[in-house]
């Protein structure tokens, strides 16, 4: 790099670096499309250069340096923005989103809803956006009843339950079936019940339903010689104090009861609408690249929007590991695609999640002595028994086909087993730059940290999980194991590459918003958003804001094999930038949370901000 190297402390004291003149003369003198000037530009290059200005042409960065020198790139058509000291970073690069689920979740959810007024407002909002006849699904109420958002485990709130009568008129043209976060309860409106042949006003509605699975109609007993299984049993219809059915139901049969009435998938039109809505959310938070685990239709929609010039985030798209053969047959290898949509890193799962106590541990959960969590299907046979080498086979084959592998592991045993597999991959397929992505790496056993660095693991972690999961972590795995939970400092110190993202929109038990500032805050404070506990949860695992920003930009680009074109503000890279109201390097934790995005720039185009 032809760049004057300054220690950050000096750079921060108003000394700015700029490219030596010799380097500038080598560049084309063509005028830039856009110049950002008088800012505080934190480049996240190899020396964390702090400078003032960026010039952009044809979607790429053509100059990084002082405001004065940027004038050379100014022509008649150049738009110049005076940043007045605002803070510029490479666009945030989220290592893990489930875009399609997020798009659906954003359309309608009541996960954090605590009052009937909020519920009614949410329902009105979604009804206004959906054509008549479209189903309203999802909901996930109650996830924050027992462990309130922002609490470290102490506070409980009044349980919320949606009042279906309050939205009866609003939803008269929209069948609606919503669920509690843990599927312990469901609620339907009248059009949804009518769609399966139930009259919600029928006073004879049984407390325990016995309904036909095909038509959903209540059996009359005359067809009692049907084979077992064709009838749904154990659906309990709940009643209000006056004995009237209130739309709420319990039981394992509820979803099957409605299965035939609910469309198997959303219409293309609805998905495009959801996508556009979700893209707007992403732009709002300065995210310019996401690593996505959606279905193929989502990929199709991305391509359609890209063609129409409406895609405002770059996508690293990750199909399932079980599809390695098909993906390989299509000629896809690491790096396939372009800077907008790149395909490749396959995603597998080996265990469950903390939210439902299904993450796999060596020792039982502290609050459930018979539970050690579960293995996912690719690890077991049809009966659920662990099959030695089954998952490893997928990894070996996909790796042989030149594909990148990323695997979800949450519990300490899951992470341990995966590291064993990675060693086996090195042994059988040889050591190479495969950037194996250990997805979540949530709880690591003490002896495994050193292996992370030795094996060159990319730890694909989501720091805000820490702020949210703190609600229940110690109750579930105890203090000792919690030392290895979200242990970002130890992961980094091991020599592993730490990269950040969100897991947007979260699980059925937790919402993980797309906002990167929540993640930066969590990584540097190890506190909940309300500042609990004082000093941070295992504060020795806090990392610096510089390291956190790098994890959210350059390191995710590295994880995606894209660090040559993305991840830092350097000449020749794509012009993906975010402008923030505050210098994060000097912000207090509270100020990090209060920081706002001024501009989001993708490929040199301002996609958020004026
Ligand atoms: Zn995920």
Coordinates of C-alpha atoms and ligand atoms in Angstrom, one line a residue:
X1 CA 0.0 0.0 0.0
X2 CA 1.4 3.4 -0.9
X3 CA 0.0 5.0 2.2
X4 CA 1.5 6.8 5.0
X5 CA 1.0 4.6 8.1
X6 CA -0.1 6.4 11.2
X7 CA -0.9 4.8 14.5
X8 CA -4.6 5.3 15.1
X9 CA -4.0 7.5 18.2
X10 CA -2.2 10.1 16.1
X11 CA -4.6 9.9 13.2
X12 CA -7.5 10.6 15.6
X13 CA -5.7 13.8 16.7
X14 CA -6.7 15.5 13.4
X15 CA -3.8 14.3 11.3
X16 CA -5.1 12.8 8.1
X17 CA -3.3 10.5 5.8
X18 CA -3.6 10.8 2.0
X19 CA -2.2 9.0 -1.0
X20 CA 1.2 10.3 -2.1
X21 CA 0.9 12.3 -5.3
X22 CA 2.7 9.7 -7.3
X23 CA -0.1 7.2 -6.7
X24 CA -2.8 9.7 -7.7
X25 CA -1.2 10.5 -11.0
X26 CA -1.4 6.9 -12.0
X27 CA -5.2 7.1 -11.8
X28 CA -7.5 8.3 -14.5
X29 CA -8.3 11.9 -14.1
X30 CA -11.9 11.4 -15.1
X31 CA -14.3 13.2 -12.8
X32 CA -16.0 11.3 -10.0
X33 CA -19.8 10.7 -9.8
X34 CA -19.8 11.3 -6.1
X35 CA -17.4 12.8 -3.6
X36 CA -17.9 12.7 0.1
X37 CA -15.8 15.4 1.7
X38 CA -15.0 16.8 5.2
X39 CA -15.9 13.5 6.9
X40 CA -14.1 11.2 9.3
X41 CA -13.5 8.2 7.1
X42 CA -12.4 5.1 8.9
X43 CA -11.2 2.9 6.1
X44 CA -10.7 -0.5 7.9
X45 CA -7.7 -1.0 5.7
X46 CA -4.7 -2.9 7.0
X47 CA -3.7 0.0 9.2
X48 CA -7.1 1.3 10.1
X49 CA -6.4 4.6 8.3
X50 CA -8.5 7.6 9.3
X51 CA -9.0 10.2 6.6
X52 CA -11.4 12.8 5.2
X53 CA -12.7 12.1 1.8
X54 CA -13.8 9.4 -0.7
X55 CA -14.4 9.8 -4.4
X56 CA -16.5 7.3 -6.4
X57 CA -16.9 6.6 -10.1
X58 CA -18.8 3.8 -11.8
X59 CA -19.7 2.2 -8.6
X60 CA -16.1 1.9 -7.4
X61 CA -13.9 3.8 -5.1
X62 CA -11.4 5.9 -7.1
X63 CA -9.9 8.0 -4.3
X64 CA -9.4 7.9 -0.6
X65 CA -7.6 10.8 1.2
X66 CA -7.8 14.4 2.2
X67 CA -10.7 16.7 1.3
X68 CA -8.2 19.0 -0.5
X69 CA -6.9 16.2 -2.8
X70 CA -10.4 15.0 -3.5
X71 CA -11.0 18.2 -5.5
X72 CA -8.9 16.8 -8.3
X73 CA -11.8 14.4 -8.9
X74 CA -14.5 17.0 -9.1
X75 CA -16.1 17.7 -12.4
X76 CA -19.3 19.5 -13.6
X77 CA -21.5 16.4 -13.0
X78 CA -19.9 15.4 -9.7
X79 CA -22.2 15.4 -6.7
X80 CA -20.3 16.6 -3.7
X81 CA -21.5 16.0 -0.2
X82 CA -20.0 18.0 2.7
X83 CA -20.2 15.5 5.5
X84 CA -19.4 18.1 8.2
X85 CA -17.4 15.7 10.2
X86 CA -19.8 12.7 10.0
X87 CA -18.4 9.2 10.3
X88 CA -17.8 7.0 7.3
X89 CA -17.3 3.2 7.4
X90 CA -17.3 0.5 4.8
X91 CA -21.0 -0.7 4.5
X92 CA -21.9 -3.3 7.2
X93 CA -21.6 -6.8 5.9
X94 CA -23.9 -9.2 7.8
X95 CA -22.6 -12.7 8.0
X96 CA -25.9 -14.5 8.6
X97 CA -29.5 -13.6 7.7
X98 CA -32.5 -15.6 6.8
X99 CA -33.9 -13.0 4.4
X100 CA -37.1 -14.7 3.4
X101 CA -38.1 -15.4 7.0
X102 CA -37.2 -11.9 7.9
X103 CA -39.2 -10.5 5.1
X104 CA -42.2 -12.5 6.3
X105 CA -41.5 -11.6 9.9
X106 CA -41.4 -7.9 9.1
X107 CA -44.7 -8.1 7.3
X108 CA -46.4 -9.2 10.5
X109 CA -45.2 -10.2 14.0
X110 CA -46.3 -9.6 17.5
X111 CA -43.2 -11.0 19.2
X112 CA -42.6 -8.0 21.4
X113 CA -46.2 -6.8 21.6
X114 CA -47.4 -6.3 25.1
X115 CA -50.8 -4.6 24.8
X116 CA -54.0 -5.1 22.8
X117 CA -53.6 -1.6 21.3
X118 CA -50.3 -2.5 19.8
X119 CA -51.7 -5.7 18.5
X120 CA -54.6 -4.0 16.9
X121 CA -52.3 -1.4 15.3
X122 CA -50.0 -4.2 13.9
X123 CA -53.0 -6.0 12.4
X124 CA -54.4 -2.8 10.8
X125 CA -51.0 -2.2 9.3
X126 CA -50.7 -5.6 7.7
X127 CA -54.3 -5.6 6.5
X128 CA -53.7 -2.3 4.7
X129 CA -50.8 -3.9 2.8
X130 CA -52.3 -7.2 1.8
X131 CA -54.9 -7.8 -0.9
X132 CA -58.2 -9.2 0.3
X133 CA -58.2 -13.0 0.9
X134 CA -54.5 -13.2 1.8
X135 CA -53.7 -15.1 5.0
X136 CA -52.1 -13.4 8.0
X137 CA -49.7 -15.9 9.6
X138 CA -46.9 -16.0 12.1
X139 CA -47.2 -13.8 15.2
X140 CA -45.0 -15.5 17.8
X141 CA -46.5 -13.7 20.8
X142 CA -45.2 -14.2 24.3
X143 CA -41.5 -14.6 23.6
X144 CA -40.7 -11.7 25.8
X145 CA -43.2 -12.3 28.5
X146 CA -41.1 -14.4 30.8
X147 CA -37.7 -12.9 30.0
X148 CA -38.3 -9.3 29.1
X149 CA -36.3 -7.7 26.4
X150 CA -33.2 -5.9 27.7
X151 CA -33.2 -7.7 31.0
X152 CA -30.4 -10.0 32.1
X153 CA -32.9 -12.5 33.5
X154 CA -34.5 -10.6 36.4
X155 CA -37.6 -9.0 35.1
X156 CA -40.9 -10.6 34.1
X157 CA -43.8 -8.8 32.5
X158 CA -47.6 -9.4 32.4
X159 CA -48.2 -12.2 29.9
X160 CA -49.8 -11.0 26.6
X161 CA -52.5 -12.9 24.7
X162 CA -54.0 -11.5 21.5
X163 CA -57.7 -10.6 21.8
X164 CA -59.1 -12.0 18.5
X165 CA -62.5 -10.2 19.0
X166 CA -60.7 -6.8 18.9
X167 CA -59.5 -7.4 15.3
X168 CA -62.7 -9.2 14.1
X169 CA -63.9 -6.3 11.9
X170 CA -60.4 -5.3 10.7
X171 CA -59.7 -8.8 9.4
X172 CA -63.0 -9.8 8.0
X173 CA -61.4 -10.2 4.5
X174 CA -58.2 -11.8 5.8
X175 CA -58.1 -15.3 7.3
X176 CA -55.7 -15.2 10.2
X177 CA -53.9 -18.0 12.1
X178 CA -51.3 -16.9 14.5
X179 CA -49.1 -18.7 17.0
X180 CA -47.5 -18.3 20.3
X181 CA -43.7 -18.3 20.1
X182 CA -43.4 -21.9 21.5
X183 CA -46.4 -23.2 19.6
X184 CA -48.2 -23.9 22.9
X185 CA -51.2 -21.9 21.7
X186 CA -52.7 -20.7 18.4
X187 CA -55.4 -18.1 17.6
X188 CA -57.6 -17.9 14.5
X189 CA -60.1 -15.4 13.3
X190 CA -63.6 -16.2 11.9
X191 CA -62.6 -16.3 8.2
X192 CA -59.8 -18.8 9.0
X193 CA -62.1 -21.0 11.1
X194 CA -64.8 -20.9 8.3
X195 CA -62.1 -21.9 5.8
X196 CA -61.8 -25.2 7.6
X197 CA -65.5 -25.6 8.1
X198 CA -65.9 -24.4 11.7
X199 CA -68.5 -21.9 12.6
X200 CA -66.9 -19.9 15.4
X201 CA -70.3 -19.0 16.9
X202 CA -71.4 -22.6 17.2
X203 CA -72.2 -23.1 20.8
X204 CA -71.8 -26.8 20.4
X205 CA -68.1 -26.5 19.5
X206 CA -66.5 -29.2 21.6
X207 CA -63.9 -28.6 24.2
X208 CA -61.8 -31.3 22.6
X209 CA -62.3 -31.4 18.9
X210 CA -62.3 -34.5 16.7
X211 CA -61.9 -33.2 13.2
X212 CA -61.3 -34.7 9.8
X213 CA -57.7 -34.0 8.6
X214 CA -58.7 -33.7 4.9
X215 CA -61.6 -31.3 5.1
X216 CA -61.1 -30.1 8.6
X217 CA -64.8 -30.7 9.2
X218 CA -65.8 -32.0 12.5
X219 CA -66.5 -35.7 12.3
X220 CA -70.0 -36.8 13.0
X221 CA -69.1 -40.2 14.2
X222 CA -70.8 -41.9 11.2
X223 CA -67.5 -42.2 9.5
X224 CA -65.9 -43.7 12.5
X225 CA -64.4 -46.6 10.6
X226 CA -61.8 -44.4 8.8
X227 CA -58.2 -45.4 9.3
X228 CA -56.5 -43.9 12.4
X229 CA -54.7 -40.7 11.6
X230 CA -57.3 -39.3 9.2
X231 CA -58.8 -37.5 12.2
X232 CA -57.2 -34.8 14.3
X233 CA -57.6 -35.3 18.0
X234 CA -56.7 -33.3 20.9
X235 CA -57.4 -29.8 19.6
X236 CA -58.7 -27.9 22.5
X237 CA -60.9 -24.9 21.9
X238 CA -60.4 -22.2 24.6
X239 CA -63.3 -20.2 26.0
X240 CA -63.6 -16.8 27.6
X241 CA -65.1 -16.3 31.1
X242 CA -68.6 -16.3 29.6
X243 CA -68.0 -19.8 28.1
X244 CA -67.7 -18.5 24.5
X245 CA -65.0 -19.8 22.1
X246 CA -62.4 -17.0 21.9
X247 CA -60.5 -18.1 18.8
X248 CA -57.7 -19.6 20.8
X249 CA -56.7 -23.2 20.5
X250 CA -54.2 -25.6 22.0
X251 CA -52.9 -28.9 20.9
X252 CA -50.5 -30.6 18.5
X253 CA -53.3 -31.0 15.9
X254 CA -54.0 -27.3 15.3
X255 CA -51.5 -26.8 12.4
X256 CA -52.6 -29.9 10.6
X257 CA -56.2 -28.8 11.1
X258 CA -55.5 -25.7 9.0
X259 CA -52.9 -27.3 6.7
X260 CA -55.3 -27.8 3.8
X261 CA -56.7 -24.3 3.9
X262 CA -53.5 -22.3 4.2
X263 CA -51.7 -21.9 0.8
X264 CA -48.5 -23.9 0.6
X265 CA -46.5 -20.8 -0.3
X266 CA -47.0 -17.1 -0.7
X267 CA -47.8 -15.8 -4.1
X268 CA -44.8 -14.4 -6.1
X269 CA -46.4 -10.9 -5.8
X270 CA -46.6 -11.1 -2.1
X271 CA -43.0 -12.3 -1.8
X272 CA -41.7 -9.5 -4.0
X273 CA -43.6 -7.1 -1.8
X274 CA -42.1 -8.6 1.3
X275 CA -38.7 -8.5 -0.2
X276 CA -38.9 -4.8 -1.1
X277 CA -40.1 -4.1 2.4
X278 CA -37.2 -6.0 3.9
X279 CA -34.7 -4.3 1.6
X280 CA -35.9 -0.9 2.9
X281 CA -35.2 -2.1 6.5
X282 CA -31.7 -3.2 5.5
X283 CA -30.9 0.1 3.9
X284 CA -32.1 2.0 6.9
X285 CA -29.3 0.4 9.0
X286 CA -26.4 0.8 6.7
X287 CA -26.1 -2.8 5.7
X288 CA -24.7 -3.2 2.2
X289 CA -24.1 -7.0 2.0
X290 CA -25.8 -10.0 3.6
X291 CA -24.9 -13.6 3.7
X292 CA -28.3 -15.3 3.2
X293 CA -29.8 -18.7 3.8
X294 CA -33.1 -18.4 2.0
X295 CA -34.8 -20.6 -0.6
X296 CA -34.2 -20.6 -4.3
X297 CA -37.3 -18.5 -5.0
X298 CA -35.7 -15.7 -3.0
X299 CA -32.6 -16.0 -5.1
X300 CA -34.8 -15.7 -8.2
X301 CA -36.4 -12.5 -6.7
X302 CA -33.0 -11.0 -6.0
X303 CA -32.1 -11.6 -9.7
X304 CA -35.3 -10.1 -10.9
X305 CA -34.8 -7.0 -8.7
X306 CA -31.1 -6.7 -9.7
X307 CA -32.2 -6.6 -13.3
X308 CA -34.8 -3.9 -12.5
X309 CA -32.2 -1.9 -10.6
X310 CA -34.1 -2.3 -7.4
X311 CA -31.7 -4.6 -5.4
X312 CA -30.1 -2.4 -2.8
X313 CA -28.0 -5.0 -0.9
X314 CA -25.4 -7.4 -2.2
X315 CA -26.0 -11.0 -1.4
X316 CA -23.8 -14.0 -0.6
X317 CA -26.3 -16.8 -1.1
X318 CA -25.9 -20.1 0.8
X319 CA -27.9 -23.3 -0.1
X320 CA -28.1 -26.3 2.3
X321 CA -25.1 -28.6 2.7
X322 CA -27.3 -31.6 1.8
X323 CA -27.6 -30.1 -1.7
X324 CA -23.8 -30.2 -2.4
X325 CA -24.2 -32.6 -5.3
X326 CA -26.8 -30.6 -7.1
X327 CA -24.9 -27.3 -6.5
X328 CA -21.7 -28.9 -7.7
X329 CA -23.4 -30.3 -10.8
X330 CA -24.5 -26.8 -11.6
X331 CA -20.8 -25.8 -11.9
X332 CA -20.9 -23.7 -8.7
X333 CA -17.6 -23.3 -6.8
X334 CA -16.2 -20.9 -4.2
X335 CA -16.6 -17.5 -5.7
X336 CA -19.2 -18.3 -8.3
X337 CA -21.3 -15.3 -9.3
X338 CA -20.4 -11.6 -9.1
X339 CA -20.1 -8.8 -6.6
X340 CA -23.9 -8.5 -6.5
X341 CA -25.0 -12.1 -6.1
X342 CA -22.4 -14.7 -5.2
X343 CA -23.2 -18.3 -4.6
X344 CA -21.3 -20.9 -2.7
X345 CA -20.8 -21.5 1.0
X346 CA -23.1 -24.3 1.9
X347 CA -24.9 -24.3 5.2
X348 CA -25.4 -27.3 7.5
X349 CA -26.7 -27.7 11.0
X350 CA -25.6 -30.2 13.6
X351 CA -27.5 -29.2 16.7
X352 CA -30.5 -27.1 18.0
X353 CA -30.6 -23.7 19.6
X354 CA -30.4 -22.2 23.1
X355 CA -33.9 -20.6 22.9
X356 CA -35.6 -24.0 23.0
X357 CA -32.9 -25.8 25.0
X358 CA -32.0 -28.1 22.0
X359 CA -28.3 -27.0 21.6
X360 CA -26.1 -30.0 22.2
X361 CA -23.9 -30.1 25.3
X362 CA -21.5 -32.6 26.9
X363 CA -23.4 -32.2 30.2
X364 CA -27.1 -31.8 30.7
X365 CA -28.8 -28.4 31.0
X366 CA -28.4 -27.0 34.5
X367 CA -32.2 -26.6 34.7
X368 CA -33.1 -29.9 33.0
X369 CA -31.0 -32.8 34.2
X370 CA -32.2 -35.3 31.5
X371 CA -31.6 -33.0 28.6
X372 CA -28.3 -32.6 26.7
X373 CA -29.9 -31.2 23.6
X374 CA -30.4 -32.7 20.2
X375 CA -28.5 -33.5 17.0
X376 CA -30.0 -32.4 13.7
X377 CA -31.2 -34.8 10.9
X378 CA -27.9 -34.9 9.0
X379 CA -26.2 -36.3 12.1
X380 CA -28.7 -39.1 12.9
X381 CA -30.7 -42.0 11.5
X382 CA -34.5 -42.1 11.0
X383 CA -34.8 -43.1 14.7
X384 CA -32.8 -40.1 15.8
X385 CA -29.7 -42.1 16.8
X386 CA -26.3 -40.6 16.2
X387 CA -24.6 -42.0 13.1
X388 CA -20.8 -41.9 13.2
X389 CA -19.4 -40.2 10.1
X390 CA -22.7 -39.3 8.4
X391 CA -22.3 -35.6 8.6
X392 CA -18.6 -35.8 8.0
X393 CA -19.3 -37.5 4.7
X394 CA -21.3 -34.5 3.5
X395 CA -18.4 -32.2 4.5
X396 CA -15.8 -34.3 2.8
X397 CA -17.8 -34.5 -0.4
X398 CA -18.8 -30.8 -0.5
X399 CA -15.2 -29.8 0.2
X400 CA -13.9 -32.1 -2.5
X401 CA -16.3 -30.4 -5.0
X402 CA -14.6 -27.1 -4.2
X403 CA -17.4 -25.7 -2.2
X404 CA -17.1 -23.7 1.0
X405 CA -18.7 -25.1 4.1
X406 CA -20.4 -23.4 7.0
X407 CA -22.0 -25.3 9.9
X408 CA -24.3 -24.3 12.7
X409 CA -23.0 -25.3 16.1
X410 CA -24.3 -23.9 19.4
X411 CA -23.6 -26.3 22.3
X412 CA -20.1 -27.1 23.5
X413 CA -20.3 -30.7 22.3
X414 CA -21.6 -29.6 18.8
X415 CA -18.7 -27.2 18.5
X416 CA -16.2 -29.9 19.6
X417 CA -17.5 -32.5 17.2
X418 CA -17.3 -30.0 14.3
X419 CA -13.7 -29.2 15.1
X420 CA -13.0 -32.9 15.0
X421 CA -14.6 -33.1 11.6
X422 CA -12.5 -30.1 10.4
X423 CA -9.3 -31.9 11.5
X424 CA -10.5 -34.9 9.6
X425 CA -11.2 -32.7 6.5
X426 CA -7.6 -31.5 6.7
X427 CA -6.3 -35.1 7.1
X428 CA -8.3 -36.6 4.2
X429 CA -8.6 -33.7 1.8
X430 CA -5.4 -31.8 2.7
X431 CA -4.9 -28.5 4.3
X432 CA -5.9 -25.5 2.2
X433 CA -7.5 -22.1 2.4
X434 CA -11.1 -23.3 2.9
X435 CA -12.3 -20.7 5.4
X436 CA -14.5 -23.1 7.2
X437 CA -17.3 -21.2 8.9
X438 CA -18.2 -22.2 12.4
X439 CA -21.7 -20.8 12.5
X440 CA -22.7 -19.2 15.9
X441 CA -19.8 -20.9 17.8
X442 CA -21.9 -20.0 20.9
X443 CA -20.6 -22.2 23.7
X444 CA -17.0 -23.4 23.3
X445 CA -15.4 -25.9 25.8
X446 CA -12.2 -24.5 27.4
X447 CA -9.8 -26.8 25.6
X448 CA -11.3 -26.1 22.2
X449 CA -10.4 -22.4 21.9
X450 CA -6.8 -23.1 20.8
X451 CA -8.1 -25.4 18.1
X452 CA -10.1 -22.6 16.5
X453 CA -7.0 -20.6 15.6
X454 CA -4.9 -23.6 14.7
X455 CA -7.5 -24.8 12.2
X456 CA -8.0 -21.3 10.7
X457 CA -11.7 -21.3 11.6
X458 CA -13.9 -18.4 10.6
X459 CA -16.1 -17.8 13.6
X460 CA -19.4 -16.6 12.1
X461 CA -20.9 -15.1 15.3
X462 CA -23.8 -12.7 16.0
X463 CA -22.9 -10.6 19.0
X464 CA -26.4 -9.3 19.7
X465 CA -27.4 -12.9 20.6
X466 CA -25.4 -12.3 23.7
X467 CA -27.5 -9.3 24.7
X468 CA -30.7 -11.2 24.1
X469 CA -29.8 -14.7 25.3
X470 CA -28.4 -13.3 28.6
X471 CA -32.0 -13.5 29.7
X472 CA -31.7 -17.2 30.3
X473 CA -28.1 -18.3 29.7
X474 CA -26.9 -18.9 33.2
X475 CA -30.2 -20.5 34.3
X476 CA -29.8 -23.0 31.5
X477 CA -26.1 -23.8 31.4
X478 CA -24.7 -22.4 34.7
X479 CA -21.9 -20.0 35.4
X480 CA -18.9 -22.3 34.6
X481 CA -20.0 -23.1 31.0
X482 CA -21.2 -19.6 30.5
X483 CA -17.5 -18.5 30.6
X484 CA -17.1 -20.1 27.1
X485 CA -20.3 -18.5 25.8
X486 CA -20.0 -15.8 23.1
X487 CA -16.4 -15.6 24.1
X488 CA -15.4 -13.3 21.3
X489 CA -12.1 -12.2 22.9
X490 CA -10.9 -15.8 23.4
X491 CA -12.0 -16.7 19.9
X492 CA -10.1 -13.8 18.4
X493 CA -7.1 -14.3 20.6
X494 CA -6.9 -18.0 19.4
X495 CA -6.1 -16.6 15.9
X496 CA -9.5 -17.5 14.5
X497 CA -11.2 -14.9 12.2
X498 CA -14.1 -13.3 14.0
X499 CA -16.9 -12.1 11.7
X500 CA -20.2 -10.5 12.7
X501 CA -23.8 -10.5 11.7
X502 CA -27.3 -10.9 13.2
X503 CA -29.2 -14.1 12.3
X504 CA -32.0 -11.8 11.3
X505 CA -34.9 -12.2 12.1
X506 CA -34.0 -14.6 14.9
X507 CA -35.7 -17.7 16.3
X508 CA -39.3 -18.3 17.4
X509 CA -38.1 -17.3 20.9
X510 CA -36.0 -14.2 20.1
X511 CA -35.9 -11.3 17.7
X512 CA -32.5 -10.4 16.3
X513 CA -32.9 -7.1 14.5
X514 CA -30.8 -6.3 11.4
X515 CA -29.4 -3.1 13.1
X516 CA -25.5 -3.6 13.2
X517 CA -25.2 -1.0 16.0
X518 CA -26.8 -3.5 18.4
X519 CA -24.1 -6.0 17.6
X520 CA -21.3 -3.5 18.0
X521 CA -22.7 -2.4 21.3
X522 CA -23.1 -6.0 22.5
X523 CA -19.5 -6.9 21.5
X524 CA -17.9 -3.9 23.3
X525 CA -20.1 -3.9 26.4
X526 CA -21.5 -7.4 26.9
X527 CA -24.6 -5.9 28.3
X528 CA -28.3 -5.9 27.4
X529 CA -29.7 -2.9 25.6
X530 CA -30.8 -1.5 29.0
X531 CA -27.2 -1.8 30.3
X532 CA -27.4 -4.9 32.5
X533 CA -25.3 -6.2 34.1
X534 CA -23.2 -3.3 35.2
X535 CA -19.7 -3.7 33.8
X536 CA -20.8 -6.4 31.4
X537 CA -21.4 -10.2 31.5
X538 CA -18.0 -11.8 31.7
X539 CA -16.4 -8.5 30.8
X540 CA -13.0 -10.1 30.1
X541 CA -14.6 -11.2 26.8
X542 CA -15.3 -7.6 25.6
X543 CA -13.5 -6.5 22.5
X544 CA -12.5 -3.1 21.2
X545 CA -14.8 -1.1 18.9
X546 CA -12.0 -1.2 16.2
X547 CA -12.1 -5.0 16.3
X548 CA -15.9 -5.1 16.3
X549 CA -16.1 -2.8 13.3
X550 CA -13.5 -5.0 11.5
X551 CA -15.5 -8.1 12.3
X552 CA -18.7 -6.5 10.8
X553 CA -17.0 -5.3 7.6
X554 CA -13.7 -6.6 6.3
X555 CA -13.8 -10.0 8.1
X556 CA -17.2 -10.9 6.8
X557 CA -16.0 -10.0 3.3
X558 CA -13.0 -12.4 4.0
X559 CA -15.4 -15.1 5.2
X560 CA -17.2 -14.7 1.9
X561 CA -13.9 -14.9 -0.1
X562 CA -14.6 -11.3 -1.2
X563 CA -12.0 -9.3 0.7
X564 CA -10.3 -8.2 -2.5
X565 CA -13.4 -6.3 -3.7
X566 CA -15.3 -5.5 -0.4
X567 CA -14.9 -4.9 3.3
X568 CA -12.8 -1.7 3.4
X569 CA -12.6 1.7 1.9
X570 CA -9.8 1.4 -0.6
X571 CA -9.3 2.4 -4.2
X572 CA -10.6 -0.2 -6.7
X573 CA -13.1 -1.7 -4.2
X574 CA -16.8 -1.4 -4.6
X575 CA -18.2 1.8 -3.2
X576 CA -20.3 0.4 -0.4
X577 CA -20.3 2.8 2.5
X578 CA -22.3 3.9 5.4
X579 CA -22.3 7.4 6.9
X580 CA -23.2 7.7 10.6
X581 CA -24.0 10.7 12.8
X582 CA -21.3 9.8 15.3
X583 CA -17.6 8.8 15.5
X584 CA -18.1 5.3 16.8
X585 CA -14.4 5.1 17.8
X586 CA -15.1 7.7 20.5
X587 CA -18.7 7.0 21.3
X588 CA -19.9 5.8 24.7
X589 CA -22.0 2.6 24.7
X590 CA -25.2 4.6 25.0
X591 CA -24.0 6.8 22.1
X592 CA -23.4 3.7 19.9
X593 CA -27.0 2.7 20.4
X594 CA -28.2 6.3 19.7
X595 CA -26.1 6.7 16.5
X596 CA -28.2 7.1 13.3
X597 CA -27.4 6.2 9.7
X598 CA -27.2 9.3 7.5
X599 CA -26.5 7.6 4.2
X600 CA -26.2 4.0 3.0
X601 CA -24.3 3.8 -0.3
X602 CA -24.2 0.7 -2.4
X603 CA -22.1 0.5 -5.5
X604 CA -21.8 4.3 -5.4
X605 CA -25.5 4.8 -5.3
X606 CA -27.1 6.5 -2.3
X607 CA -29.9 4.0 -1.4
X608 CA -30.7 5.6 2.0
X609 CA -30.6 9.2 2.9
X610 CA -31.1 12.3 0.7
Ligands
LIG1 ZN1 -29.5 -18.8 11.3

